PDB file of C-alpha atoms in Angstrom:
ATOM      1  CA  MET A  20      26.792  68.967 -41.975  1.00  0.00           C
ATOM      2  CA  ASP A  21      22.996  69.124 -42.344  1.00  0.00           C
ATOM      3  CA  PHE A  22      23.192  66.293 -45.240  1.00  0.00           C
ATOM      4  CA  GLN A  23      20.184  63.780 -45.929  1.00  0.00           C
ATOM      5  CA  VAL A  24      20.295  60.311 -46.868  1.00  0.00           C
ATOM      6  CA  ILE A  25      20.226  59.516 -50.376  1.00  0.00           C
ATOM      7  CA  ASP A  26      20.183  55.875 -50.769  1.00  0.00           C
ATOM      8  CA  ARG A  27      20.698  53.374 -47.799  1.00  0.00           C
ATOM      9  CA  SER A  28      20.885  49.170 -48.812  1.00  0.00           C
ATOM     10  CA  GLU A  29      22.507  46.531 -46.916  1.00  0.00           C
ATOM     11  CA  GLY A  30      25.824  47.356 -45.694  1.00  0.00           C
ATOM     12  CA  LYS A  31      26.029  50.867 -47.209  1.00  0.00           C
ATOM     13  CA  VAL A  32      24.306  54.134 -46.887  1.00  0.00           C
ATOM     14  CA  GLU A  33      24.749  57.521 -49.399  1.00  0.00           C
ATOM     15  CA  ILE A  34      24.617  60.901 -48.154  1.00  0.00           C
ATOM     16  CA  GLY A  35      24.493  64.519 -49.846  1.00  0.00           C
ATOM     17  CA  SER A  36      23.147  68.122 -49.501  1.00  0.00           C
ATOM     18  CA  TRP A  37      20.833  66.961 -52.491  1.00  0.00           C
ATOM     19  CA  VAL A  38      19.047  64.343 -54.123  1.00  0.00           C
ATOM     20  CA  PRO A  39      20.055  63.927 -57.158  1.00  0.00           C
ATOM     21  CA  THR A  40      18.231  63.322 -60.219  1.00  0.00           C
ATOM     22  CA  VAL A  41      19.100  62.458 -63.696  1.00  0.00           C
ATOM     23  CA  GLU A  42      18.057  66.041 -65.344  1.00  0.00           C
ATOM     24  CA  ASP A  43      20.231  68.015 -62.516  1.00  0.00           C
ATOM     25  CA  VAL A  44      22.879  65.734 -63.067  1.00  0.00           C
ATOM     26  CA  ARG A  45      23.179  66.445 -66.861  1.00  0.00           C
ATOM     27  CA  ALA A  46      22.197  70.053 -66.421  1.00  0.00           C
ATOM     28  CA  ARG A  47      25.464  71.066 -64.189  1.00  0.00           C
ATOM     29  CA  GLN A  48      27.924  69.701 -62.008  1.00  0.00           C
ATOM     30  CA  MET A  49      26.535  68.900 -58.758  1.00  0.00           C
ATOM     31  CA  PRO A  50      28.015  68.687 -55.310  1.00  0.00           C
ATOM     32  CA  PRO A  51      29.599  65.419 -54.402  1.00  0.00           C
ATOM     33  CA  THR A  52      28.056  62.879 -51.835  1.00  0.00           C
ATOM     34  CA  LEU A  53      29.588  60.573 -49.504  1.00  0.00           C
ATOM     35  CA  LEU A  54      29.067  57.061 -49.894  1.00  0.00           C
ATOM     36  CA  PHE A  55      29.533  55.013 -46.619  1.00  0.00           C
ATOM     37  CA  ILE A  56      29.997  51.029 -47.114  1.00  0.00           C
ATOM     38  CA  GLN A  57      30.684  48.511 -44.281  1.00  0.00           C
ATOM     39  CA  VAL A  58      33.698  46.071 -44.073  1.00  0.00           C
ATOM     40  CA  PRO A  59      34.007  43.140 -42.529  1.00  0.00           C
ATOM     41  CA  GLU A  60      37.361  44.091 -40.638  1.00  0.00           C
ATOM     42  CA  GLY A  61      37.782  46.686 -37.876  1.00  0.00           C
ATOM     43  CA  LYS A  62      40.004  49.785 -38.582  1.00  0.00           C
ATOM     44  CA  THR A  63      43.700  49.020 -37.428  1.00  0.00           C
ATOM     45  CA  VAL A  64      45.848  51.954 -39.472  1.00  0.00           C
ATOM     46  CA  LYS A  65      45.239  55.429 -40.259  1.00  0.00           C
ATOM     47  CA  ASN A  66      42.164  56.568 -42.488  1.00  0.00           C
ATOM     48  CA  ARG A  67      42.456  55.974 -45.827  1.00  0.00           C
ATOM     49  CA  LEU A  68      40.089  59.136 -46.142  1.00  0.00           C
ATOM     50  CA  HIS A  69      40.291  61.852 -43.945  1.00  0.00           C
ATOM     51  CA  LEU A  70      37.750  64.786 -43.854  1.00  0.00           C
ATOM     52  CA  ASP A  71      37.752  68.142 -42.573  1.00  0.00           C
ATOM     53  CA  VAL A  72      34.893  70.196 -41.474  1.00  0.00           C
ATOM     54  CA  SER A  73      34.229  73.736 -41.242  1.00  0.00           C
ATOM     55  CA  PRO A  74      31.073  75.335 -39.387  1.00  0.00           C
ATOM     56  CA  ILE A  75      29.341  77.921 -41.261  1.00  0.00           C
ATOM     57  CA  ASP A  76      26.873  79.064 -38.880  1.00  0.00           C
ATOM     58  CA  GLY A  77      28.704  79.070 -35.348  1.00  0.00           C
ATOM     59  CA  SER A  78      31.823  78.965 -33.805  1.00  0.00           C
ATOM     60  CA  THR A  79      34.332  75.814 -34.329  1.00  0.00           C
ATOM     61  CA  GLU A  80      33.503  75.498 -30.462  1.00  0.00           C
ATOM     62  CA  ASP A  81      29.903  75.271 -30.975  1.00  0.00           C
ATOM     63  CA  GLU A  82      30.127  72.693 -33.484  1.00  0.00           C
ATOM     64  CA  VAL A  83      32.648  70.679 -31.462  1.00  0.00           C
ATOM     65  CA  THR A  84      30.150  70.863 -28.959  1.00  0.00           C
ATOM     66  CA  ARG A  85      27.296  69.377 -30.830  1.00  0.00           C
ATOM     67  CA  LEU A  86      29.540  66.645 -32.285  1.00  0.00           C
ATOM     68  CA  LEU A  87      30.294  65.482 -29.007  1.00  0.00           C
ATOM     69  CA  GLY A  88      26.793  65.287 -28.078  1.00  0.00           C
ATOM     70  CA  LEU A  89      26.562  63.133 -31.223  1.00  0.00           C
ATOM     71  CA  GLY A  90      28.915  60.375 -29.860  1.00  0.00           C
ATOM     72  CA  ALA A  91      32.406  62.117 -31.478  1.00  0.00           C
ATOM     73  CA  THR A  92      35.101  62.056 -29.345  1.00  0.00           C
ATOM     74  CA  LYS A  93      38.556  64.382 -29.355  1.00  0.00           C
ATOM     75  CA  THR A  94      41.300  62.522 -30.045  1.00  0.00           C
ATOM     76  CA  ASP A  95      45.195  62.814 -30.294  1.00  0.00           C
ATOM     77  CA  VAL A  96      47.136  61.960 -33.096  1.00  0.00           C
ATOM     78  CA  GLY A  97      50.033  64.202 -32.466  1.00  0.00           C
ATOM     79  CA  GLN A  98      49.060  67.255 -33.665  1.00  0.00           C
ATOM     80  CA  GLY A  99      50.023  69.026 -30.569  1.00  0.00           C
ATOM     81  CA  SER A 100      48.297  71.667 -28.479  1.00  0.00           C
ATOM     82  CA  ASP A 101      48.977  74.965 -30.415  1.00  0.00           C
ATOM     83  CA  ARG A 102      46.780  73.661 -33.769  1.00  0.00           C
ATOM     84  CA  ASN A 103      43.476  75.817 -34.473  1.00  0.00           C
ATOM     85  CA  TRP A 104      41.630  72.681 -35.581  1.00  0.00           C
ATOM     86  CA  VAL A 105      40.236  70.047 -33.421  1.00  0.00           C
ATOM     87  CA  VAL A 106      40.735  66.593 -34.270  1.00  0.00           C
ATOM     88  CA  MET A 107      37.588  64.344 -33.550  1.00  0.00           C
ATOM     89  CA  ALA A 108      36.759  60.787 -33.846  1.00  0.00           C
ATOM     90  CA  ASP A 109      33.571  58.936 -34.728  1.00  0.00           C
ATOM     91  CA  PRO A 110      32.244  56.463 -32.665  1.00  0.00           C
ATOM     92  CA  GLU A 111      33.972  53.990 -34.904  1.00  0.00           C
ATOM     93  CA  GLY A 112      37.313  55.678 -34.411  1.00  0.00           C
ATOM     94  CA  ASN A 113      37.228  57.431 -37.769  1.00  0.00           C
ATOM     95  CA  GLU A 114      39.174  60.679 -37.382  1.00  0.00           C
ATOM     96  CA  PHE A 115      38.360  63.735 -38.992  1.00  0.00           C
ATOM     97  CA  ASP A 116      39.297  67.825 -37.951  1.00  0.00           C
ATOM     98  CA  VAL A 117      36.727  70.295 -37.409  1.00  0.00           C
ATOM     99  CA  LEU A 118      38.538  73.622 -38.611  1.00  0.00           C
ATOM    100  CA  ARG A 119      37.823  77.460 -38.126  1.00  0.00           C
ATOM    101  CA  THR A 120      34.201  78.674 -38.784  1.00  0.00           C
ATOM    102  CA  LEU A 121      33.035  80.406 -41.788  1.00  0.00           C
ATOM    103  CA  ALA A 122      30.336  82.095 -39.991  1.00  0.00           C
ATOM    104  CA  PRO A 123      30.562  85.698 -40.498  1.00  0.00           C
ATOM    105  CA  GLN A 124      31.911  87.642 -37.841  1.00  0.00           C
ATOM    106  CA  ASN A 125      29.882  90.205 -36.221  1.00  0.00           C
TER     107      ASN A 125
END
C-alpha cells in the first residue's frame, strides 16, 4: 500500500500514507490511518475487519505475486473460482481481497 509506520510502541503499530501533524489535521480532512493492536488470543472466527486493496500501478496478478513474495497466501473462503478478485491471507491468517487494478489501461 506504500504506507509508512507512523507510530510503533509495545503491542501496536500505526501505519498511513501521511505523517499527521496538528496543523495538517486542523487544515483539512486527512486520509485514514490503520492501527494494529496485538491481542493475546489467536484468530478463531471470521475477521471483524476486512480490507480490500486495488493496485494502482500494476495488474491485479502482479500485486498478488508481490504479496505472495511478502508472505501472504491465497485462501478459499467459499468465494468460488468465477470471481474477479483474489482472497488472500496475511501470515497470521487475516483475510483480505485484491480487487481489480485501478492502473490506467494502455
